[in-house]
C-alpha cells in the first residue's frame, strides 16, 4: 500500500510543491505516496506545467482548495496520466456519495452543475511521476464559475482523508489485478 | 485514435475470444482497437483468466451480454489494468447518463442497485495486452443477482457504439495529456 | 513488502513448480512473493530452463533440498537475474553467520569447501519473472560433490524462514533506495 | 563487457563527479563504464543525493578513499540499485579474500568490525543511471568510527583494478544469464 | 499518424530549438511530431549535445539548411536513435530519387561525393525523445567540404514536405508491423 | 558487439527456425546474435507470423535463399521492428555497392527492378525479439516475380558475411550514439 498523509496545517499551493520528494522533504515519507493539505492556490504561468494552459494564459487561482500530491516512482508519464484519471474519478464518486448532484468528470476535470470544481495535472520529475489534484473548498474571486466543497458543507479534512484512503486501496487493487491473471495466447 | 468496431452479428463469448489479434482475425484491424458484439456468455473454468475466480470455482454465465474486447500493443499489464478501470468507469458514466440509478463502480465491476451488471478482466498475450468487458443485457438464469441493459430498455447496439467512441476519445486524450506537460524538478 | 511463506509440508521439486502463480495456486498469495518448502529435487532435462545446462546434459538431482520460489510481477528478465544474484548472496551471508566456512558465491552458485551447495535459475513467465533457488540439505547420491545444510546441523525450516525474511527486507530496502535520491545532471 | 579504467592520478571527490558522462568527459569512454581513482572525499550537503542523509545533516568526509563511478545507459533506477548492491557485495567478497575479517554488508554499506568502510549511492541522470562507491583508504578525522584499506595494508590501486574487473565480469555474466533460459508457463 | 508541419517562415537554428515541446510552443502541436523549417545553422559548443563532437571542438555552421525536429513521447533514447537512423536513410532514398548520385549513408550522416550533406543527433528531454536533422541547402563558408540541395537545384520546401510525409508514413508502418505478428516459441 | 556466425552448411528454412535461442541451440551462442545460412525456403501458413499475410493466404516459397536470424534480448517489439528496418536498409546499401541497380526498399522489403528480392519479419518470443530476413539467391518457381543474388553473380556466403558484419557494427554504433549525448530541457 502506498503511504498517505493528511497534513492539518494550512499551506498555500504555488505549483512549486509539485516536485520530486515533496512528501519526503515535508513528511519524511520514502516511497510511493499520496498526501494532502488545505490552502489557497495561486499558480503563476511560470510554474504551470500544462503548456496548453500556459499558451492560453490561464493561470490558476482559488481562495481555498484541498490539495493532493501523489508521487509514484518507476512509472512512465502515460501510466501516471491513467492513475490521475482514476484519482479524478474516485474523487467524483466520493462527491456523489456525499450528495453532490449534477457532477460530471471530463478527462481529469470535475464539474458540478457546469461549474469547475477542480484542477489536475500529471507530470514527470527526473526520478518519479507526480499528480496534483486541487479541489475547491471556497470559490470567491475565481476567474471562471467554480464550485467548492463548502457549498455542500463538506469538511475538506474528512473529504481528503477518505479520498487518500480510497486512492491507496485502488492502487493496491490495481497491483493485485495484474498479479492474478494468466496470460492468453 | 484507436480503431473501433461494433459487429451487428451475434456471437457467443466463450473466453477464447480474449486472445491476441482477435480484432485482426475477425475484422482485419491492425493496431490498437476496441471492438464489441452481442451474444450469450459462457466461460468455462479452463478458459477463465482470473485465477482467484478460478480458485473460487466461479464460472461466468449470462444469457445475453454486450462484449467489448480491447487490445493495446506495447503496453504492460499494470498499465492495461489502469485502462480497464477507466473503461469500467466510462461505462458507469454512460449508464448514469442513460438514467440508471444506484450505480456503483468497484474496481472493474459495475453494480446497479446491488446487482452485478458486468464482468471484466485484463491480461497479456505474448504480443499485446487485452481487456474483456461484458455488460449484461438480459439476466435470466444467472447464478448471482444481476442487472441488465434490458431492464432500462437500453439497446445494446447504441450503448456499445457510444462506449467504444468514448473509450477511443479517452485514450486519445490520455496520450495528449502526456505530451503537453513540462517536467518538474 | 513482498509476501513470504514457508510451507512445512514436504513437496518434491520437479521443475514444473517454477511457473507463474505457483504461490497463488498453492498458498493463495496474490502479488510478489517468496515461498519455500523442503523436498527431494529431480529435474528432467525437458523441464530445465537453463539451456546451456541442457546442452551439457546436466540434469539436477538431490535427495533433499530447501526450495525457494520467488515471483515478481512487472519485472524484466535482466532485473530478475540481478535479484537472483542478491538472493544467492543473502543466502551466502546467512550461511556464513551460521558458521559455515570456506563459502564462495560465484554468480548465482554457492560452494562450500569447493563443493556445490545450491542450484539457482531465473526466468520469465508470460506475466511475471521467477527464481528457483535450491539449497542442499542432504547430498547422498548427487552426481557431483555437494555440500548440504545437514553437514552443519542446520535445520532447513529455520534457515528458510530467515532467508525469506531477509530477502523480503532487502527488496523493500531496494525499493526505498530508489525513492530517496535526487537526480544528478 | 562494460569498459573499465583505473586512473592513477589522484583526484578529490566532491559529489559533482557523480554526473552523466563523467567517464566520457574524463577518459573518453563512450558507453557503459566503471572507473576508479583515489582521492580525499568531501561532499557538501548541497551535493548529496541521498535525501534521507540530507535530512539527517550527515555530510560525507574522508581523508582518502578509492572512488568508483559506474554508469549504465538505458537502465531504470531500481535496476541500478540492484547493480549497486551487487557491486557492494563483490567489494565485500574481495575484502574477505584479502583477509579482512568481521566484514558485514548491510544493503549497500560495508562494515569491518562494526566500523563503516564505505559510502555508496545510486541515482539517475537525464540519460543514464549512476553509482558512486567510495571505500576508505585512510580514516583520520572521520566523523564516525571508520575502517580503511590501509589498516590491512591493502594498496588501493590493486584493490580498485580487481574490483573493476570483477564488476565488469559480473555484469557480463548477468547479461548472459538472461539470454540462456527458456520461458516457463 | 504523427503530426507534421513545414513552416515556410525562415528561422535560424542555434541548437536551442532541440528541446521538448518545440512543436507545441511554435505550432501548437500536441503529441508526436515532425516539423521542418529553413534557416542558417550556427550551434555553439555550449549548445551541442553530441559530447564526442564537443570534445573534438567541432561546432556546427552552415549558411542555409533545412531543419527537421522530431519529437516522440514515451520513447527511450536507444529507440530514438533507431528512428533517427531510419530518418537519415529515408532522406538518402529521397535524394537518390531526386537524381543525387554518389550518395552514402554512414550511421546518421549523409555524404554526397564524399562531402558532408547533413548533421543529425538524437537525444532525450525530461518528457520526450528528440531528433534534429539538418540538411545543407547552401554551403559557402562551411569548415569542412559540404554538399547542399542547391547544387542539384532542389527546393528545400518540396524536399522537406516529402521527407516529413515519408517519415510519418514509415513510423505508422512500424507501428502496424508490431501489431500484426504472432509470437513465436 | 553482438555475436555473428555464418554457417556454411546448407539448411532449409521452414519458419520454425524463427524461435528463441535458435543461435544457442544451433551454434552455442549466448546473447544477442545475428546468424546466417543458405537453403531453400518453404514456410507453411501455419508457421507464418505475419497475420496479414496469413489472411491473404500468401505462403512463402523460394528455391534458394540466404537466411538471416537475428535475436536481441530485452528488446520490445516496436524497437525490434526498427532494427529490422535498418537491417533491410543495410542489405539494400550492400546490394547497391555490389552494382545492383533499380533497387528499392519499401518498409522491410527489397525490390530490384520491381521484383521482390526478400522476405522479412520481426516478432517476439517469450524471452527475446527476433528477425528473419531471407534474400533470394535463385528464384525459379516462385509464385510472384522475384530477383535473386545469382542474377548478379553474387556469392551468398560473401554477401552474408558482409551483411552480418555491417549489422553488428551498426548496432554497436546505435548503442554508442545513445551514450554520448547530453539531455536537453
Short mmCIF file of C-alpha atoms in Angstrom, two decimals, chain A:
data_model
loop_
_atom_site.label_atom_id
_atom_site.label_comp_id
_atom_site.label_asym_id
_atom_site.label_seq_id
_atom_site.Cartn_x
_atom_site.Cartn_y
_atom_site.Cartn_z
CA UNK A 1 0.00 0.00 0.00
CA UNK A 2 1.27 3.46 -0.83
CA UNK A 3 1.72 5.75 2.14
CA UNK A 4 -0.83 8.51 2.73
CA UNK A 5 -0.81 11.63 4.90
CA UNK A 6 -3.22 14.46 5.56
CA UNK A 7 -1.43 17.47 7.00
CA UNK A 8 -3.81 19.55 9.13
CA UNK A 9 -1.54 22.61 8.83
CA UNK A 10 -2.71 25.07 6.17
CA UNK A 11 -0.22 25.60 3.38
CA UNK A 12 -0.50 27.69 0.20
CA UNK A 13 -0.05 25.92 -3.13
CA UNK A 14 2.10 27.77 -5.66
CA UNK A 15 2.97 24.96 -8.09
CA UNK A 16 6.46 24.53 -6.67
CA UNK A 17 5.09 21.81 -4.38
CA UNK A 18 4.68 19.62 -7.45
CA UNK A 19 8.23 18.29 -7.40
CA UNK A 20 10.00 15.07 -6.63
CA UNK A 21 10.27 14.16 -2.95
CA UNK A 22 7.82 16.79 -1.72
CA UNK A 23 6.44 14.09 0.58
CA UNK A 24 9.93 13.09 1.69
CA UNK A 25 11.06 16.67 2.33
CA UNK A 26 7.83 17.59 4.08
CA UNK A 27 6.72 14.45 5.88
CA UNK A 28 9.70 12.12 5.76
CA UNK A 29 7.87 9.62 3.56
CA UNK A 30 10.16 7.39 1.46
CA UNK A 31 8.38 5.69 -1.43
CA UNK A 32 5.12 6.00 -3.33
CA UNK A 33 2.78 8.38 -1.57
CA UNK A 34 -0.40 10.42 -1.68
CA UNK A 35 -0.50 13.43 0.62
CA UNK A 36 -2.99 16.23 1.12
CA UNK A 37 -3.34 19.62 2.77
CA UNK A 38 -5.63 22.65 2.62
CA UNK A 39 -4.67 26.11 1.44
CA UNK A 40 -5.12 28.89 -1.09
CA UNK A 41 -3.96 28.21 -4.62
CA UNK A 42 -2.11 30.64 -6.83
CA UNK A 43 -0.02 29.20 -9.63
CA UNK A 44 1.81 31.71 -11.82
CA UNK A 45 2.22 30.97 -15.51
CA UNK A 46 5.93 30.26 -14.97
CA UNK A 47 5.07 27.45 -12.55
CA UNK A 48 2.35 25.85 -14.63
CA UNK A 49 3.18 22.51 -16.20
CA UNK A 50 0.28 22.19 -18.67
CA UNK A 51 1.73 24.01 -21.65
CA UNK A 52 -1.61 24.25 -23.46
CA UNK A 53 -2.91 26.17 -20.47
CA UNK A 54 0.24 28.29 -20.49
CA UNK A 55 -0.33 29.13 -24.15
CA UNK A 56 -3.90 30.12 -23.26
CA UNK A 57 -2.55 32.34 -20.48
CA UNK A 58 -4.81 30.61 -17.98
CA UNK A 59 -3.17 30.91 -14.57
CA UNK A 60 -4.76 29.11 -11.61
CA UNK A 61 -6.35 30.86 -8.67
CA UNK A 62 -8.55 29.71 -5.84
CA UNK A 63 -9.11 31.18 -2.37
CA UNK A 64 -9.12 27.74 -0.71
CA UNK A 65 -8.53 24.26 -2.04
CA UNK A 66 -7.76 20.86 -0.70
CA UNK A 67 -4.58 19.80 -2.47
CA UNK A 68 -3.48 16.26 -3.24
CA UNK A 69 0.08 15.47 -4.30
CA UNK A 70 0.71 11.93 -5.47
CA UNK A 71 4.14 10.50 -6.27
CA UNK A 72 4.94 7.16 -7.84
CA UNK A 73 8.48 6.01 -8.57
CA UNK A 74 9.32 3.92 -11.62
CA UNK A 75 6.20 4.94 -13.51
CA UNK A 76 6.12 6.38 -17.05
CA UNK A 77 4.14 9.53 -17.78
CA UNK A 78 1.33 7.86 -19.73
CA UNK A 79 0.78 5.42 -16.88
CA UNK A 80 0.73 8.32 -14.45
CA UNK A 81 -1.93 10.07 -16.53
CA UNK A 82 -4.03 6.91 -16.25
CA UNK A 83 -3.61 6.95 -12.47
CA UNK A 84 -4.55 10.63 -12.48
CA UNK A 85 -7.77 9.85 -14.32
CA UNK A 86 -8.65 7.22 -11.76
CA UNK A 87 -7.97 9.65 -8.94
CA UNK A 88 -10.30 12.18 -10.55
CA UNK A 89 -12.99 9.55 -10.87
CA UNK A 90 -12.60 8.30 -7.31
CA UNK A 91 -12.98 11.94 -6.30
CA UNK A 92 -16.16 12.16 -8.36
CA UNK A 93 -17.56 9.01 -6.77
CA UNK A 94 -16.87 10.32 -3.30
CA UNK A 95 -18.60 13.62 -4.03
CA UNK A 96 -21.63 11.80 -5.41
CA UNK A 97 -21.83 9.67 -2.30
CA UNK A 98 -21.74 12.88 -0.25
CA UNK A 99 -24.84 14.01 -2.06
CA UNK A 100 -23.31 16.24 -4.70
CA UNK A 101 -25.58 16.20 -7.74
CA UNK A 102 -25.08 17.08 -11.39
CA UNK A 103 -21.46 16.00 -11.15
CA UNK A 104 -19.51 15.32 -14.32
CA UNK A 105 -15.97 14.02 -14.84
CA UNK A 106 -14.38 15.04 -18.14
CA UNK A 107 -10.86 13.68 -18.51
CA UNK A 108 -9.26 14.83 -15.29
CA UNK A 109 -11.64 17.67 -14.55
CA UNK A 110 -14.65 17.65 -12.25
CA UNK A 111 -17.67 19.84 -12.84
CA UNK A 112 -20.66 20.38 -10.56
CA UNK A 113 -23.70 21.85 -12.24
CA UNK A 114 -21.42 23.01 -15.05
CA UNK A 115 -19.05 24.82 -12.69
CA UNK A 116 -15.40 23.81 -12.42
CA UNK A 117 -14.70 22.00 -9.17
CA UNK A 118 -11.05 21.05 -9.58
CA UNK A 119 -7.69 21.43 -11.29
CA UNK A 120 -5.49 18.44 -12.03
CA UNK A 121 -2.23 17.69 -13.80
CA UNK A 122 0.24 14.81 -14.06
CA UNK A 123 3.90 15.16 -14.94
CA UNK A 124 7.42 13.70 -14.51
CA UNK A 125 10.34 14.61 -12.30
CA UNK A 126 13.83 13.23 -13.02
CA UNK A 127 13.14 10.31 -10.66
CA UNK A 128 9.36 9.94 -10.36
CA UNK A 129 5.92 10.76 -11.72
CA UNK A 130 3.60 13.18 -9.94
CA UNK A 131 -0.04 14.30 -9.78
CA UNK A 132 -1.51 17.47 -8.39
CA UNK A 133 -5.25 17.50 -7.79
CA UNK A 134 -6.80 20.58 -6.25
CA UNK A 135 -10.47 20.55 -5.26
CA UNK A 136 -12.09 23.89 -4.49
CA UNK A 137 -13.28 24.46 -0.96
CA UNK A 138 -14.27 28.12 -1.31
CA UNK A 139 -14.59 29.91 -4.62
CA UNK A 140 -14.90 33.68 -4.16
CA UNK A 141 -12.85 35.60 -6.70
CA UNK A 142 -12.10 32.74 -9.09
CA UNK A 143 -11.80 33.82 -12.73
CA UNK A 144 -14.31 31.23 -14.03
CA UNK A 145 -17.53 29.89 -12.46
CA UNK A 146 -16.46 27.37 -9.85
CA UNK A 147 -17.94 25.05 -7.26
CA UNK A 148 -16.44 24.24 -3.86
CA UNK A 149 -16.88 21.71 -1.08
CA UNK A 150 -18.18 24.47 1.21
CA UNK A 151 -21.31 24.81 -0.93
CA UNK A 152 -22.32 21.38 0.32
CA UNK A 153 -20.88 21.91 3.76
CA UNK A 154 -18.27 19.21 3.21
CA UNK A 155 -15.27 19.40 5.54
CA UNK A 156 -12.07 19.27 3.46
CA UNK A 157 -10.23 17.27 6.14
CA UNK A 158 -12.72 14.42 6.12
CA UNK A 159 -13.01 14.52 2.37
CA UNK A 160 -9.22 14.44 1.92
CA UNK A 161 -8.72 11.57 4.34
CA UNK A 162 -11.35 9.47 2.63
CA UNK A 163 -10.05 10.16 -0.89
CA UNK A 164 -6.45 9.39 0.13
CA UNK A 165 -7.61 6.13 1.59
CA UNK A 166 -9.63 5.17 -1.49
CA UNK A 167 -6.78 6.03 -3.85
CA UNK A 168 -4.34 3.91 -1.85
CA UNK A 169 -6.77 0.98 -1.89
CA UNK A 170 -7.44 1.37 -5.61
CA UNK A 171 -3.71 1.37 -6.39
CA UNK A 172 -3.26 -1.74 -4.30
CA UNK A 173 -6.17 -3.34 -6.08
CA UNK A 174 -4.64 -2.49 -9.45
CA UNK A 175 -1.38 -4.10 -8.37
CA UNK A 176 -3.24 -7.24 -7.31
CA UNK A 177 -5.31 -7.34 -10.52
CA UNK A 178 -2.07 -7.59 -12.51
CA UNK A 179 -0.84 -10.45 -10.34
CA UNK A 180 -3.75 -12.84 -10.55
CA UNK A 181 -4.39 -13.39 -14.25
CA UNK A 182 -2.92 -15.99 -16.51
CA UNK A 183 -1.75 -14.97 -19.96
CA UNK A 184 -3.73 -15.72 -23.11
CA UNK A 185 -2.45 -16.93 -26.50
#
